[in-house]
Amino acid sequence: MIHPREEQLALYSTGDLDPDALERIAAHLDECLRCRECADQFYQLQQVLATPAAEPDAKDLQNVRRRVMENLPRGVERRWRFEWAIALAALIALVIFLNRSLHSPAPLPVVPAQPVAAALLAQLPSSPIAIKELAMPRRASPRAPGLGSIALVARPDREPLIKIATTDPKIVILLTPSSPNEERTESNE
Amino acid sequence: MTGALMLEQNLLHHWIERARAGDSSAFERLMLLHEKMVLRTAQRLLLNTEDAKDAAQEVFLKLYKNLGRFRDDGDLAPWLYRMTVNVCFDSKRKVKAAIPIDCAPDSHDAAPDPEKTLRAAEQRRLVFSAIERLPERERAAVVLRDIEGCTTAEAAAILGSSEETVRSQISTARAKIRKFVAERLSKASGGSK
């Protein structure tokens, strides 16, 4: 009589064998008391192992949960906070930019040279005439030349000359009081 | 698939997504669903409640770090089993001293006959004492297959082994346990005579 190995009987107790092996061992157990006792012990072992063990204690579960929650890495939340911080900073920068754009002082209007010169000439004393230089605000925009300074140039035996400098150093306007409509534009170039 | 199971899987999917987005309360719900399974398995593998609690904590922290890898909700339980086994193996290598856990069966299933209860308790103590002496791979195979109720294929997938290997580990482990228990009971009955 060929006895099945103990490992085969161990698997037989839970049916973990192919059908042929199961049938062969079942037939053997009908005839062999020793193998049947061994197979019974494996059945008993399975009953012990399959008996539901007491579930973990509720306090132990709670303890594990608390420890896990306390030790959770905050990587994900940190990442979200970082992204929110970037978005908020961008929003603040946008608001500041728009605010400055809307409330920035308007560029000074380009004052026509001729009326200014005429008004100045009307206030001129008859004589003697000192050379004056009048500071004028400069235009904010560099694109179009604005008024730079106005100077009255006294000339012996001749009418004084009004010299109007612009913000562009290449452009200087010279006017004579007697002929205010006659303008001469000089170029420094 | 039953409606309850579908509902559970939908909730599971929902909580995984929310936990992945950084919602810690959703992660806590995932823990509540799986904590018994993880701690119970760790207790059976380590036979020590304090070590098992440490292992369970490590398993769930690893889960949090690896939430992004779960594409299918069905991957979660096998992954948790696998991680529990791995963490417990690592833990066993670090710590050898063990305080035995209570291996008593659930009190609801206790037999009314005191003598029978005593005999069953002794047999159970011997079985778990034998499990404690098994090599870790054999112990893991027995815990998953015979205590947790996984199929051989599931246990093989969790352990990263072939079914044939796991079947061999289970049969060897059962034979060792049977022999250990039989010898101890035989000695006890011989001594009492």
Short mmCIF file of C-alpha atoms in Angstrom, two decimals:
data_model
loop_
_atom_site.label_atom_id
_atom_site.label_comp_id
_atom_site.label_asym_id
_atom_site.label_seq_id
_atom_site.Cartn_x
_atom_site.Cartn_y
_atom_site.Cartn_z
CA MET A 1 0.00 0.00 0.00
CA ILE A 2 1.39 3.39 -0.98
CA HIS A 3 0.54 6.07 1.58
CA PRO A 4 0.09 9.68 0.51
CA ARG A 5 2.66 12.12 1.84
CA GLU A 6 1.70 14.15 4.91
CA GLU A 7 1.81 17.39 2.85
CA GLN A 8 -0.73 15.88 0.47
CA LEU A 9 -3.04 15.07 3.38
CA ALA A 10 -2.57 18.64 4.58
CA LEU A 11 -3.80 19.97 1.25
CA TYR A 12 -6.53 17.32 1.05
CA SER A 13 -8.17 18.82 4.17
CA THR A 14 -8.98 22.00 2.24
CA GLY A 15 -9.37 20.46 -1.20
CA ASP A 16 -6.20 22.11 -2.56
CA LEU A 17 -5.39 19.21 -4.88
CA ASP A 18 -6.34 18.29 -8.41
CA PRO A 19 -9.48 16.12 -8.75
CA ASP A 20 -7.53 12.94 -9.52
CA ALA A 21 -5.38 13.30 -6.39
CA LEU A 22 -8.43 14.05 -4.27
CA GLU A 23 -10.18 10.93 -5.52
CA ARG A 24 -7.11 8.75 -5.05
CA ILE A 25 -6.53 9.94 -1.45
CA ALA A 26 -10.22 9.57 -0.58
CA ALA A 27 -10.08 5.96 -1.71
CA HIS A 28 -6.92 5.40 0.32
CA LEU A 29 -8.41 6.90 3.50
CA ASP A 30 -11.26 4.39 3.28
CA GLU A 31 -8.73 1.61 3.74
CA CYS A 32 -5.94 3.16 5.88
CA LEU A 33 -6.69 3.98 9.53
CA ARG A 34 -3.31 5.66 10.14
CA CYS A 35 -3.71 8.09 7.25
CA ARG A 36 -7.35 8.70 8.23
CA GLU A 37 -6.24 9.74 11.74
CA CYS A 38 -3.66 12.04 10.25
CA ALA A 39 -6.27 13.56 7.89
CA ASP A 40 -8.62 14.04 10.88
CA GLN A 41 -5.93 16.01 12.69
CA PHE A 42 -5.62 18.29 9.70
CA TYR A 43 -9.39 18.78 9.73
CA GLN A 44 -9.22 19.73 13.40
CA LEU A 45 -6.38 22.10 12.69
CA GLN A 46 -8.46 23.78 10.01
CA GLN A 47 -11.34 24.14 12.46
CA VAL A 48 -9.06 25.85 14.97
CA LEU A 49 -7.58 28.17 12.36
CA ALA A 50 -10.95 28.96 10.84
CA THR A 51 -12.53 29.82 14.19
CA PRO A 52 -12.99 33.57 14.11
CA ALA A 53 -10.40 35.05 16.37
CA ALA A 54 -11.32 37.92 18.61
CA GLU A 55 -11.21 41.10 16.56
CA PRO A 56 -8.58 43.65 17.52
CA ASP A 57 -9.47 45.66 20.57
CA ALA A 58 -11.35 48.90 19.84
CA LYS A 59 -8.88 50.86 21.96
CA ASP A 60 -5.97 49.46 19.95
CA LEU A 61 -7.68 50.41 16.68
CA GLN A 62 -8.40 53.91 17.96
CA ASN A 63 -4.82 54.23 19.15
CA VAL A 64 -3.43 53.24 15.74
CA ARG A 65 -5.82 55.63 13.97
CA ARG A 66 -4.84 58.54 16.21
CA ARG A 67 -1.14 57.87 15.72
CA VAL A 68 -1.53 57.68 11.96
CA MET A 69 -3.55 60.90 11.76
CA GLU A 70 -1.01 62.70 13.92
CA ASN A 71 1.86 61.55 11.75
CA LEU A 72 0.34 62.08 8.33
CA PRO A 73 2.82 63.79 6.05
CA ARG A 74 1.40 67.15 5.08
CA GLY A 75 2.94 67.10 1.62
CA VAL A 76 -0.31 67.22 -0.30
CA GLU A 77 -1.81 69.98 1.79
CA ARG A 78 1.43 71.93 1.70
CA ARG A 79 1.48 71.66 -2.07
CA TRP A 80 -2.06 73.02 -2.27
CA ARG A 81 -1.21 75.84 0.12
CA PHE A 82 1.84 76.74 -1.97
CA GLU A 83 -0.21 76.85 -5.16
CA TRP A 84 -2.84 78.99 -3.47
CA ALA A 85 -0.12 81.35 -2.22
CA ILE A 86 1.23 81.77 -5.76
CA ALA A 87 -2.25 82.44 -7.13
CA LEU A 88 -2.95 84.96 -4.37
CA ALA A 89 0.36 86.75 -4.96
CA ALA A 90 -0.39 86.95 -8.70
CA LEU A 91 -3.85 88.36 -7.97
CA ILE A 92 -2.46 91.01 -5.62
CA ALA A 93 0.15 92.01 -8.21
CA LEU A 94 -2.56 92.31 -10.86
CA VAL A 95 -4.73 94.50 -8.61
CA ILE A 96 -1.80 96.79 -7.81
CA PHE A 97 -0.88 97.09 -11.48
CA LEU A 98 -4.45 97.94 -12.52
CA ASN A 99 -4.81 100.41 -9.66
CA ARG A 100 -1.66 102.26 -10.67
CA SER A 101 -2.63 102.26 -14.32
CA LEU A 102 -6.05 103.76 -13.60
CA HIS A 103 -4.87 106.39 -11.11
CA SER A 104 -1.53 107.45 -12.59
CA PRO A 105 -1.29 111.22 -13.30
CA ALA A 106 -2.18 112.08 -16.86
CA PRO A 107 0.71 113.30 -18.98
CA LEU A 108 0.99 117.07 -19.08
CA PRO A 109 -0.68 118.57 -22.09
CA VAL A 110 1.58 119.87 -24.77
CA VAL A 111 1.35 123.60 -24.38
CA PRO A 112 1.57 125.41 -27.67
CA ALA A 113 4.73 127.42 -27.72
CA GLN A 114 3.30 130.59 -29.20
CA PRO A 115 0.59 131.48 -26.59
CA VAL A 116 3.04 130.86 -23.77
CA ALA A 117 5.60 133.06 -25.40
CA ALA A 118 3.01 135.79 -26.05
CA ALA A 119 1.82 135.72 -22.46
CA LEU A 120 5.37 135.99 -21.20
CA LEU A 121 6.12 138.88 -23.53
CA ALA A 122 3.08 140.76 -22.28
CA GLN A 123 4.52 140.71 -18.77
CA LEU A 124 8.01 141.77 -19.79
CA PRO A 125 9.27 145.05 -18.38
CA SER A 126 10.25 147.59 -20.98
CA SER A 127 13.94 147.77 -20.05
CA PRO A 128 16.45 146.86 -18.88
CA ILE A 129 15.77 143.24 -19.31
CA ALA A 130 17.53 140.69 -17.27
CA ILE A 131 18.12 137.27 -18.52
CA LYS A 132 15.74 134.89 -16.84
CA GLU A 133 15.34 131.25 -17.02
CA LEU A 134 11.95 129.91 -16.13
CA ALA A 135 11.74 126.39 -14.94
CA MET A 136 8.94 124.51 -16.58
CA PRO A 137 7.67 121.11 -15.74
CA ARG A 138 8.92 118.42 -18.00
CA ARG A 139 6.58 116.18 -19.81
CA ALA A 140 6.34 112.66 -18.54
CA SER A 141 6.16 111.10 -21.93
CA PRO A 142 9.43 110.93 -23.82
CA ARG A 143 7.74 110.31 -27.12
CA ALA A 144 6.77 113.95 -28.02
CA PRO A 145 9.02 116.82 -27.00
CA GLY A 146 7.52 119.08 -24.35
CA LEU A 147 8.52 122.40 -22.88
CA GLY A 148 11.85 122.42 -21.17
CA SER A 149 12.71 125.99 -20.20
CA ILE A 150 12.06 129.48 -21.43
CA ALA A 151 14.72 132.13 -21.35
CA LEU A 152 14.68 135.75 -22.32
CA VAL A 153 17.89 136.64 -24.04
CA ALA A 154 18.77 140.32 -23.89
CA ARG A 155 20.58 141.59 -26.91
CA PRO A 156 22.25 145.06 -27.06
CA ASP A 157 20.53 147.36 -29.49
CA ARG A 158 18.25 144.71 -30.56
CA GLU A 159 15.01 143.26 -29.43
CA PRO A 160 15.24 140.58 -26.81
CA LEU A 161 14.94 137.09 -27.96
CA ILE A 162 12.82 134.46 -26.36
CA LYS A 163 14.53 131.14 -26.28
CA ILE A 164 12.33 128.16 -25.61
CA ALA A 165 14.10 124.91 -24.94
CA THR A 166 12.18 121.67 -25.32
CA THR A 167 12.64 118.36 -23.61
CA ASP A 168 14.34 117.27 -26.79
CA PRO A 169 17.79 118.90 -26.66
CA LYS A 170 17.82 118.90 -30.44
CA ILE A 171 14.92 121.34 -30.66
CA VAL A 172 15.15 124.99 -29.50
CA ILE A 173 12.56 127.65 -30.41
CA LEU A 174 13.60 131.31 -30.79
CA LEU A 175 11.03 134.07 -30.89
CA THR A 176 11.25 137.86 -31.27
CA PRO A 177 8.57 139.95 -29.47
CA SER A 178 7.88 142.22 -32.42
CA SER A 179 7.07 139.44 -34.70
CA PRO A 180 5.59 136.74 -32.47
CA ASN A 181 4.28 134.92 -35.45
CA GLU A 182 7.69 134.55 -36.85
CA GLU A 183 9.12 131.53 -35.34
CA ARG A 184 12.39 129.98 -35.95
CA THR A 185 13.21 126.58 -35.00
CA GLU A 186 16.81 125.84 -34.56
CA SER A 187 18.33 122.55 -34.47
CA ASN A 188 21.39 121.82 -32.38
CA GLU A 189 22.48 119.24 -34.82
CA MET B 1 -22.11 42.34 -7.74
CA THR B 2 -24.56 43.26 -5.00
CA GLY B 3 -25.90 46.77 -4.57
CA ALA B 4 -24.20 47.09 -1.19
CA LEU B 5 -20.86 46.07 -2.65
CA MET B 6 -21.28 48.52 -5.54
CA LEU B 7 -22.14 51.27 -3.10
CA GLU B 8 -19.13 50.39 -0.99
CA GLN B 9 -16.85 50.43 -4.03
CA ASN B 10 -18.23 53.76 -5.18
CA LEU B 11 -17.63 55.20 -1.73
CA LEU B 12 -14.19 53.66 -1.68
CA HIS B 13 -13.38 55.26 -5.03
CA HIS B 14 -14.74 58.60 -3.78
CA TRP B 15 -12.69 58.50 -0.59
CA ILE B 16 -9.52 57.48 -2.39
CA GLU B 17 -9.93 60.42 -4.77
CA ARG B 18 -10.58 62.86 -1.94
CA ALA B 19 -7.75 61.50 0.19
CA ARG B 20 -5.47 61.78 -2.83
CA ALA B 21 -6.44 65.46 -3.09
CA GLY B 22 -5.33 65.98 0.51
CA ASP B 23 -8.59 65.43 2.41
CA SER B 24 -7.43 63.84 5.67
CA SER B 25 -10.99 63.02 6.82
CA ALA B 26 -11.47 60.92 3.67
CA PHE B 27 -8.25 59.11 4.46
CA GLU B 28 -9.50 58.45 7.98
CA ARG B 29 -12.60 56.82 6.48
CA LEU B 30 -10.37 54.57 4.37
CA MET B 31 -8.59 53.62 7.56
CA LEU B 32 -11.85 52.83 9.34
CA LEU B 33 -12.77 50.44 6.54
CA HIS B 34 -9.51 48.51 6.62
CA GLU B 35 -8.01 48.93 10.09
CA LYS B 36 -9.39 45.68 11.52
CA MET B 37 -8.05 43.67 8.63
CA VAL B 38 -4.60 45.25 8.86
CA LEU B 39 -4.24 45.09 12.65
CA ARG B 40 -5.65 41.55 12.86
CA THR B 41 -3.25 40.28 10.20
CA ALA B 42 -0.35 42.05 11.86
CA GLN B 43 -1.28 40.47 15.19
CA ARG B 44 -1.40 37.00 13.63
CA LEU B 45 1.96 37.51 11.95
CA LEU B 46 3.77 39.17 14.83
CA LEU B 47 1.90 37.54 17.75
CA ASN B 48 2.45 40.73 19.68
CA THR B 49 -0.11 43.51 20.00
CA GLU B 50 2.28 46.42 20.48
CA ASP B 51 4.44 45.45 17.50
CA ALA B 52 1.27 44.86 15.49
CA LYS B 53 0.04 48.38 16.29
CA ASP B 54 3.36 49.84 15.17
CA ALA B 55 3.18 47.77 11.99
CA ALA B 56 -0.41 48.86 11.29
CA GLN B 57 0.58 52.49 11.76
CA GLU B 58 3.43 52.09 9.30
CA VAL B 59 1.17 50.35 6.80
CA PHE B 60 -1.34 53.21 6.80
CA LEU B 61 1.36 55.87 6.56
CA LYS B 62 2.73 54.00 3.54
CA LEU B 63 -0.80 53.89 2.14
CA TYR B 64 -1.08 57.67 2.45
CA LYS B 65 2.18 58.15 0.59
CA ASN B 66 1.13 55.71 -2.13
CA LEU B 67 -2.47 56.83 -2.69
CA GLY B 68 -1.58 58.02 -6.17
CA ARG B 69 -0.85 54.51 -7.37
CA PHE B 70 -4.38 53.15 -6.97
CA ARG B 71 -6.12 53.22 -10.31
CA ASP B 72 -8.55 50.45 -9.43
CA ASP B 73 -10.29 50.35 -6.06
CA GLY B 74 -9.94 46.56 -6.03
CA ASP B 75 -6.19 46.98 -5.70
CA LEU B 76 -6.44 48.44 -2.23
CA ALA B 77 -7.14 45.39 -0.02
CA PRO B 78 -4.51 43.12 -1.65
CA TRP B 79 -2.02 46.00 -1.48
CA LEU B 80 -2.76 46.47 2.24
CA TYR B 81 -2.32 42.73 2.88
CA ARG B 82 0.94 42.73 0.96
CA MET B 83 2.22 45.81 2.77
CA THR B 84 1.18 44.37 6.14
CA VAL B 85 3.09 41.16 5.44
CA ASN B 86 6.18 43.09 4.30
CA VAL B 87 6.14 45.51 7.23
CA CYS B 88 5.66 42.63 9.67
CA PHE B 89 8.55 40.70 8.15
CA ASP B 90 10.76 43.77 8.51
CA SER B 91 9.52 44.28 12.05
CA LYS B 92 10.28 40.67 12.98
CA ARG B 93 13.83 41.09 11.76
CA LYS B 94 14.28 44.12 14.00
CA VAL B 95 12.56 42.89 17.14
CA LYS B 96 12.75 39.37 18.44
CA ALA B 97 11.18 39.71 21.88
CA ALA B 98 7.46 39.16 21.80
CA ILE B 99 4.58 39.42 24.24
CA PRO B 100 2.06 36.79 23.12
CA ILE B 101 -1.27 38.11 21.96
CA ASP B 102 -4.53 36.75 23.15
CA CYS B 103 -5.26 33.93 20.73
CA ALA B 104 -8.60 33.15 22.29
CA PRO B 105 -11.46 32.75 19.89
CA ASP B 106 -14.25 35.25 19.69
CA SER B 107 -16.26 35.03 22.91
CA HIS B 108 -19.49 34.61 20.92
CA ASP B 109 -18.22 31.24 19.71
CA ALA B 110 -17.11 29.92 23.08
CA ALA B 111 -18.44 26.47 23.86
CA PRO B 112 -20.64 26.25 26.92
CA ASP B 113 -18.94 23.11 28.24
CA PRO B 114 -16.03 24.29 30.48
CA GLU B 115 -13.94 21.15 29.88
CA LYS B 116 -14.43 21.37 26.16
CA THR B 117 -13.66 25.07 26.26
CA LEU B 118 -10.45 24.45 28.17
CA ARG B 119 -9.37 21.73 25.75
CA ALA B 120 -10.15 23.92 22.75
CA ALA B 121 -8.28 26.84 24.29
CA GLU B 122 -5.24 24.66 24.93
CA GLN B 123 -5.33 23.31 21.39
CA ARG B 124 -5.62 26.83 20.03
CA ARG B 125 -2.72 28.01 22.17
CA LEU B 126 -0.60 25.17 20.84
CA VAL B 127 -1.57 25.92 17.24
CA PHE B 128 -0.55 29.57 17.55
CA SER B 129 2.59 28.58 19.40
CA ALA B 130 3.42 26.35 16.42
CA ILE B 131 2.64 29.18 13.98
CA GLU B 132 5.05 31.41 15.89
CA ARG B 133 7.84 28.91 15.18
CA LEU B 134 7.24 28.79 11.43
CA PRO B 135 9.56 30.52 8.97
CA GLU B 136 8.07 33.87 8.00
CA ARG B 137 7.02 32.90 4.46
CA GLU B 138 5.22 29.79 5.68
CA ARG B 139 3.59 31.75 8.49
CA ALA B 140 2.39 34.42 6.09
CA ALA B 141 0.96 31.77 3.76
CA VAL B 142 -0.95 30.09 6.61
CA VAL B 143 -2.20 33.38 8.07
CA LEU B 144 -3.50 34.57 4.70
CA ARG B 145 -4.90 31.25 3.51
CA ASP B 146 -6.18 29.60 6.68
CA ILE B 147 -6.89 32.51 9.05
CA GLU B 148 -7.74 35.43 6.77
CA GLY B 149 -9.55 33.13 4.34
CA CYS B 150 -7.80 34.19 1.15
CA THR B 151 -7.70 31.72 -1.72
CA THR B 152 -4.36 30.22 -2.67
CA ALA B 153 -4.28 32.45 -5.75
CA GLU B 154 -4.97 35.57 -3.68
CA ALA B 155 -2.32 34.62 -1.12
CA ALA B 156 0.14 34.01 -3.95
CA ALA B 157 -0.61 37.44 -5.43
CA ILE B 158 -0.20 39.13 -2.06
CA LEU B 159 3.07 37.35 -1.33
CA GLY B 160 4.39 37.81 -4.85
CA SER B 161 4.89 34.08 -5.29
CA SER B 162 3.48 31.43 -7.58
CA GLU B 163 0.45 29.43 -6.50
CA GLU B 164 2.58 26.31 -6.52
CA THR B 165 5.07 27.87 -4.10
CA VAL B 166 2.34 29.05 -1.76
CA ARG B 167 0.61 25.66 -1.89
CA SER B 168 3.89 24.02 -0.95
CA GLN B 169 4.46 26.51 1.89
CA ILE B 170 0.95 25.93 3.21
CA SER B 171 1.19 22.14 3.14
CA THR B 172 4.60 22.19 4.83
CA ALA B 173 3.39 24.64 7.46
CA ARG B 174 0.25 22.61 8.23
CA ALA B 175 2.31 19.46 8.60
CA LYS B 176 4.66 21.22 11.04
CA ILE B 177 1.78 22.61 13.07
CA ARG B 178 0.01 19.24 13.24
CA LYS B 179 3.19 17.53 14.35
CA PHE B 180 3.93 20.20 17.00
CA VAL B 181 0.42 20.08 18.45
CA ALA B 182 0.27 16.26 18.37
CA GLU B 183 3.59 15.96 20.17
CA ARG B 184 2.63 18.47 22.89
CA LEU B 185 -0.77 16.91 23.45
CA SER B 186 0.79 13.46 23.53
CA LYS B 187 3.33 14.62 26.16
CA ALA B 188 0.59 16.28 28.19
CA SER B 189 -1.61 13.20 28.16
CA GLY B 190 1.41 10.97 28.94
CA GLY B 191 2.40 13.21 31.87
CA SER B 192 -1.09 13.25 33.29
CA LYS B 193 -1.31 9.45 33.34
#
